[in-house]
CSV table of C-alpha atoms in Angstrom, one decimal:
chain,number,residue,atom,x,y,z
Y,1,UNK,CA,-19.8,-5.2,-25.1
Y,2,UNK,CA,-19.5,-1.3,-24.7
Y,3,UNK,CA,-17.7,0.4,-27.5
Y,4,UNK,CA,-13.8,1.4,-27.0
Y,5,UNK,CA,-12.7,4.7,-28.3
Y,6,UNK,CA,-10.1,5.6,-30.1
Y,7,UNK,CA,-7.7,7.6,-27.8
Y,8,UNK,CA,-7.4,11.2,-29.1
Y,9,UNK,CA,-4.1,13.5,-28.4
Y,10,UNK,CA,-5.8,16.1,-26.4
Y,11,UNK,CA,-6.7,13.3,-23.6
Y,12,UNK,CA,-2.8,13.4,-22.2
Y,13,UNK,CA,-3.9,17.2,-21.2
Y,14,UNK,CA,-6.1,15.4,-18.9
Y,15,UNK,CA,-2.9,13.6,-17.9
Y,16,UNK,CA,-1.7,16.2,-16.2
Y,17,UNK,CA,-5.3,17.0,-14.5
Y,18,UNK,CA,-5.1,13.9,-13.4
Y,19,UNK,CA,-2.3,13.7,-11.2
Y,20,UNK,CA,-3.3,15.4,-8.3
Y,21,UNK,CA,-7.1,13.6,-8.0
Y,22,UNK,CA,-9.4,15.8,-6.2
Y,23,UNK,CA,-11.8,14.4,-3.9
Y,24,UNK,CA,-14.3,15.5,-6.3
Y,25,UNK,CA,-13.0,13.8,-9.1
Y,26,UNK,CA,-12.4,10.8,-7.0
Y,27,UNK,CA,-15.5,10.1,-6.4
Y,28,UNK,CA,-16.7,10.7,-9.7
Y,29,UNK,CA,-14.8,8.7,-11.1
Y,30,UNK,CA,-15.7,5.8,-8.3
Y,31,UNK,CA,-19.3,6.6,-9.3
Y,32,UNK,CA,-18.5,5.9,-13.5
Y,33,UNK,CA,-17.1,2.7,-12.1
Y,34,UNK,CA,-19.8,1.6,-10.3
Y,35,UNK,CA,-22.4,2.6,-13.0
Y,36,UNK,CA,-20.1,1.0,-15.5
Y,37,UNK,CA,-20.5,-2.0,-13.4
Y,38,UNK,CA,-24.2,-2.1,-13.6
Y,39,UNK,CA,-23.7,-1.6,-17.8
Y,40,UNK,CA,-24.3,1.6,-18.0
Y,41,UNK,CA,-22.4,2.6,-21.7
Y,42,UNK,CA,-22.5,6.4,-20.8
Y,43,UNK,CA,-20.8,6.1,-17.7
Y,44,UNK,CA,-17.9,4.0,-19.4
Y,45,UNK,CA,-18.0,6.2,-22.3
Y,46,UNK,CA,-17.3,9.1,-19.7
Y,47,UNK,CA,-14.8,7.3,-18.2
Y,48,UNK,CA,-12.7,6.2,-20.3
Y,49,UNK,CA,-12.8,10.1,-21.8
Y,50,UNK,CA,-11.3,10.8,-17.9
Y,51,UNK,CA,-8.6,8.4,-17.5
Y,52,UNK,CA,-7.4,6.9,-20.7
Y,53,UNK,CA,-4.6,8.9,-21.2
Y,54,UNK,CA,-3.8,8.6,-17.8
Y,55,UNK,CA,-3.4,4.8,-18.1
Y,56,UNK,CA,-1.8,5.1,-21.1
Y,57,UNK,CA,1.2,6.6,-19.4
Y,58,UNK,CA,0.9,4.1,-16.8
Y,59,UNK,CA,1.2,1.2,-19.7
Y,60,UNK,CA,4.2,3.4,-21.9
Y,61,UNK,CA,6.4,3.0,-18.6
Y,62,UNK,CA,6.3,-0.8,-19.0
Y,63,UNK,CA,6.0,-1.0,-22.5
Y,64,UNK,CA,7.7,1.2,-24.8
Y,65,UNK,CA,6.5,0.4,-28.3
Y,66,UNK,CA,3.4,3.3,-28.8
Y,67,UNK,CA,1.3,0.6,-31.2
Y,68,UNK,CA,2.0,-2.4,-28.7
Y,69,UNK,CA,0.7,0.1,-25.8
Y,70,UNK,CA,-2.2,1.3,-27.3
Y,71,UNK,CA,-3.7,-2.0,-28.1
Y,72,UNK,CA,-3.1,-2.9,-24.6
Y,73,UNK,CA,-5.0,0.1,-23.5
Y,74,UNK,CA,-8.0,-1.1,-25.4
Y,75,UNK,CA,-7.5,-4.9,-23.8
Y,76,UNK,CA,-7.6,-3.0,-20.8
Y,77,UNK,CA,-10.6,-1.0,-20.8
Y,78,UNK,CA,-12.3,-4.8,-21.8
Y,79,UNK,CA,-11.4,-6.0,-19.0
Y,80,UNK,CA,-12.8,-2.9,-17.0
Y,81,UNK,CA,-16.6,-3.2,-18.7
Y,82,UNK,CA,-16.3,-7.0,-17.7
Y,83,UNK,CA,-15.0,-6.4,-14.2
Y,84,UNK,CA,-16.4,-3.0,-13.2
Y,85,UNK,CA,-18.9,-4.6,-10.6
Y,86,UNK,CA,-16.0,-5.9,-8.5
Y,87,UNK,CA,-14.7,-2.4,-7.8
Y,88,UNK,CA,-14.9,-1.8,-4.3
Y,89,UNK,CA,-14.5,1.8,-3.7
Y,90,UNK,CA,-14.0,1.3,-0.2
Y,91,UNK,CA,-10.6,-0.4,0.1
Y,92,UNK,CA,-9.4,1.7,-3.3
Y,93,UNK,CA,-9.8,4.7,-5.6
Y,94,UNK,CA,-11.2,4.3,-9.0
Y,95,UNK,CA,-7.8,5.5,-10.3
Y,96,UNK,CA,-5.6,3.6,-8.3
Y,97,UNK,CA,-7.9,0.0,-9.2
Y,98,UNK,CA,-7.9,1.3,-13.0
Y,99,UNK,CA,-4.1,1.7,-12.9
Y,100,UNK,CA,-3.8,-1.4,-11.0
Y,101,UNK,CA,-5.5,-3.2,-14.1
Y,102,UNK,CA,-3.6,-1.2,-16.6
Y,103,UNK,CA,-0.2,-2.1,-15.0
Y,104,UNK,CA,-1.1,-6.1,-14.4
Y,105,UNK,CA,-2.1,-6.1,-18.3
Y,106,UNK,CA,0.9,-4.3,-19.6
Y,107,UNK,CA,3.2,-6.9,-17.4
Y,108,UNK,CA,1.3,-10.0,-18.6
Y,109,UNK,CA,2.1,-8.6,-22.3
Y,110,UNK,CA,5.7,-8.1,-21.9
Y,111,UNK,CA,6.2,-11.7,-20.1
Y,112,UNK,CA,4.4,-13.2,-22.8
Y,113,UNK,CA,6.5,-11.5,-25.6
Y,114,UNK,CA,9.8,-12.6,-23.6
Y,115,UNK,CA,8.5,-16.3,-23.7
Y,116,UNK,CA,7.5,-16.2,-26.9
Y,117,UNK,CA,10.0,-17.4,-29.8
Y,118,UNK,CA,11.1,-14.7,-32.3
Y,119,UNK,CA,10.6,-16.0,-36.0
Y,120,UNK,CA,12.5,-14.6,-38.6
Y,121,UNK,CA,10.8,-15.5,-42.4
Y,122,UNK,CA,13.7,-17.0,-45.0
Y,123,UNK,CA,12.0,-15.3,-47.9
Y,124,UNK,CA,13.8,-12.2,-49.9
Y,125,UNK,CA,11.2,-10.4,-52.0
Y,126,UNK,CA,12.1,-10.4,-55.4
Y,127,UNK,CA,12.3,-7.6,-57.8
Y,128,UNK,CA,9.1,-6.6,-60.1
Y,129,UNK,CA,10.3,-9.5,-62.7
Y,130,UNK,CA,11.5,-11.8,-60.1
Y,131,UNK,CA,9.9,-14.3,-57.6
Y,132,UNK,CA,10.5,-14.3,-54.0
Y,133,UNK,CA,13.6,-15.7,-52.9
Y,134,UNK,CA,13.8,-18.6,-50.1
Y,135,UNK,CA,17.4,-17.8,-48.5
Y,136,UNK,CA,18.1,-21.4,-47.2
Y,137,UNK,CA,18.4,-22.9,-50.7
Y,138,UNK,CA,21.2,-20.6,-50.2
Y,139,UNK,CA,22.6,-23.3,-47.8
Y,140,UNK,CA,21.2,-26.6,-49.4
Y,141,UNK,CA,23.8,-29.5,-47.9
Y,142,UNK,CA,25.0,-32.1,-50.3
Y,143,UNK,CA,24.5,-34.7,-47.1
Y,144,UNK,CA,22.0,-37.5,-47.7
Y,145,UNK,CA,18.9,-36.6,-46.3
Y,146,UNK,CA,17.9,-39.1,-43.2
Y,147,UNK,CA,15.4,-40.8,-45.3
Y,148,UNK,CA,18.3,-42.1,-47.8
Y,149,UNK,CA,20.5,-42.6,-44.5
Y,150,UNK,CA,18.1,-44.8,-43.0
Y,151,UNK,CA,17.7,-47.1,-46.6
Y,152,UNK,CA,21.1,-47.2,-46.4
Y,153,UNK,CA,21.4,-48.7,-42.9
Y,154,UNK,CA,18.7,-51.1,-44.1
Y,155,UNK,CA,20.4,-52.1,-47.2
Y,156,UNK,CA,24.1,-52.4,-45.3
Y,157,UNK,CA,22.1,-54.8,-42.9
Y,158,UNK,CA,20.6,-56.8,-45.8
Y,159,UNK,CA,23.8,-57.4,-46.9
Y,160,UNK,CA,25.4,-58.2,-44.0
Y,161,UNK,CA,23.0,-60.8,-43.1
Y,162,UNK,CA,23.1,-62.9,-46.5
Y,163,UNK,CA,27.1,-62.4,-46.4
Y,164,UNK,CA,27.1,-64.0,-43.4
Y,165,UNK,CA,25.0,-67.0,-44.5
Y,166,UNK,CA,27.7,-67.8,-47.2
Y,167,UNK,CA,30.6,-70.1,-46.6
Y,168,UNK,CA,34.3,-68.4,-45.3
Y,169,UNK,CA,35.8,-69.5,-48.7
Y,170,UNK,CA,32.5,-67.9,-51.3
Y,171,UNK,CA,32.6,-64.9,-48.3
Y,172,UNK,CA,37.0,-64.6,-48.7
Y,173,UNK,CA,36.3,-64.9,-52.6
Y,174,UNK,CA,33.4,-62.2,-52.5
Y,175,UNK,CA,35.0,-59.5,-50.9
Y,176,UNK,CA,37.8,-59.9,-52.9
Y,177,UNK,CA,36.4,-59.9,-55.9
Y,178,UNK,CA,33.0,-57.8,-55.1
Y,179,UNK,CA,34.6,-55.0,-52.8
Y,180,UNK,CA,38.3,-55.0,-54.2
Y,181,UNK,CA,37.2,-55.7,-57.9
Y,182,UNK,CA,40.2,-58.4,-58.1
Y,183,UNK,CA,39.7,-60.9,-61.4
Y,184,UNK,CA,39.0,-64.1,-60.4
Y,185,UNK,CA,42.7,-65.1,-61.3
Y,186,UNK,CA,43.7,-62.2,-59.4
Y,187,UNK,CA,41.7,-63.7,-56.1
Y,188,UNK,CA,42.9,-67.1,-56.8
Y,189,UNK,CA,46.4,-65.7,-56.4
Y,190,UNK,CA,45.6,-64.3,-52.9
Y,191,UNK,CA,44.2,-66.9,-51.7
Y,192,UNK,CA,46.6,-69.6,-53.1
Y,193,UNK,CA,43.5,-71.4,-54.1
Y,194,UNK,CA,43.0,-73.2,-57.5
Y,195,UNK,CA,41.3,-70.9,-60.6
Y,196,UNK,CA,38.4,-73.8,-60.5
Y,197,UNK,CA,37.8,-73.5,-56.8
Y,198,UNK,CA,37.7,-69.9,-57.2
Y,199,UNK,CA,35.3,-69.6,-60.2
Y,200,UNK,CA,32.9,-72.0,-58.4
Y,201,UNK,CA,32.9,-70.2,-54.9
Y,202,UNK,CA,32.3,-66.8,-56.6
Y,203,UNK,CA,29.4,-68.5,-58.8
Y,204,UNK,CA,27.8,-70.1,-56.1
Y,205,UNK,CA,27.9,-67.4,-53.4
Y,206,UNK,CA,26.6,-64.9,-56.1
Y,207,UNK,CA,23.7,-66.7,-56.6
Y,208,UNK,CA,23.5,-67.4,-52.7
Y,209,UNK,CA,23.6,-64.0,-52.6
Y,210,UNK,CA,21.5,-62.3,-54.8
Y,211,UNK,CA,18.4,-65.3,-54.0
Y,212,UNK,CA,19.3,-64.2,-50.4
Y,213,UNK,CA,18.7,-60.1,-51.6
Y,214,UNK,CA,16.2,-61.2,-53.7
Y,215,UNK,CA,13.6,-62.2,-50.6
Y,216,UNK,CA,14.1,-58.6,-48.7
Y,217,UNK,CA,13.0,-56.9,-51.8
Y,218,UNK,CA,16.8,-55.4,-52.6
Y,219,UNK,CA,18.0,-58.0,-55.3
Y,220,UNK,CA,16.8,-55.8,-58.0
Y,221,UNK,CA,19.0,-52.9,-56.9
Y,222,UNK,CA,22.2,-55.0,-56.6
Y,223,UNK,CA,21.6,-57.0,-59.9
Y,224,UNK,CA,23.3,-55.2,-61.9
Y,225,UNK,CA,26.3,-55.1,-59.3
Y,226,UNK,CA,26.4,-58.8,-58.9
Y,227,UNK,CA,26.0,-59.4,-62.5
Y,228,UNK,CA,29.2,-57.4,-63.3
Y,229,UNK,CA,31.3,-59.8,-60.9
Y,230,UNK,CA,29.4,-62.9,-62.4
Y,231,UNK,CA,30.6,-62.1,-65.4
Y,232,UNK,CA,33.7,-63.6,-67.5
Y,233,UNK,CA,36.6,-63.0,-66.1
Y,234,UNK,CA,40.2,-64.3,-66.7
């Protein structure tokens, strides 16, 4: 591919020139396009030396930013070494099918930068002694992540299950004495039932319960629970 100059400052004189195209300079510039078409380097050299600062302007009055339109300018004149050959110089001038190309490029960018997400970066740099800062431990939430939420849906469900595969009298006793931390006396009292009875349905469903835990791989982590309500109690 043909080199691509850097643009130098005293181009936009030709700016100026090139506002008011002579027939002369029409056609010589229709006959750089043509022998840029056949890849001939000297010719594009020439013409990009004749008209870059001219498309330039044409590319600044879409988009603003200097660095922005200056790469363009260069994606431009890539475009013109591939696509030379289809100039036709008898439906358009050179200028007016170079400015054409300038204008559809410079168009293209700015849709594409509209469409296009903006991303701001969370990291402060630090100081000389310091290491970069990430701002959104600033805003670190205390809420369960959705991995612990989801093992605690799981869990809740375990639970539920096995519960429900007690009896009403070692599920009555359970809750009263698991999830209200009543004494066994205590539970025997609210539910007018004899200490004995009690005792028993607390025993039993406890071990129901934990054998029941035990086989969906959670009876380790509610050992220690069910032990505590196992225990002696008056």
């Amino acid at each position: 591919m043909a080199t691509v100059w850097p643009l130098e400052s005293a181009d936009f004189d030709e700016d100026h020139r090139m506002a008011a195209t002579s027939p002369e300079r029409a056609q010589e510039l229709a006959d750089l396009l043509a022998r840029t078409g056949l890849g001939d380097r000297t010719a594009f050299s020439t013409l990009y030396q004749r008209t870059s600062a001219h498309l330039l302007g044409v590319i600044l009055r879409i988009q603003r930013q200097r660095d922005l339109a200056e790469d363009l300018l260069q994606e431009v004149y890539v475009n013109v070494w591939r696509s030379a050959s289809g100039f036709d110089a008898s439906r358009a001038q050179a200028l007016t099918w170079l400015s054409s190309v300038a204008r559809n490029r410079a168009i293209d960018s700015l849709r594409r930068r509209q469409t296009q997400p903006e991303t701001i970066s969370t990291h402060r740099p630090g100081r000389e002694d310091e290491e970069d800062h990430d701002m959104l431990q600033d805003f670190v939430s205390d809420d369960p992540d959705p991995q612990t939420l989801f093992s605690n849906a799981v869990e809740a469900r375990a639970v539920r299950v096995c519960m429900d595969a007690l009896s009403a009298d070692q599920k009555q006793s359970l809750a009263l004495a698991f999830y209200q931390g009543l004494s066994h006396a205590e539970v025997a009292d609210q539910m007018a039932q004899p200490l004995g009875s009690v005792k028993s349905w607390v025993r039993r469903g406890l071990l129901a319960l934990r054998t029941c835990l035990e086989r969906t791989g959670l009876g380790r982590d509610f050992g220690p629970a069910i032990a505590t309500v196992h225990g002696p109690q008056g």
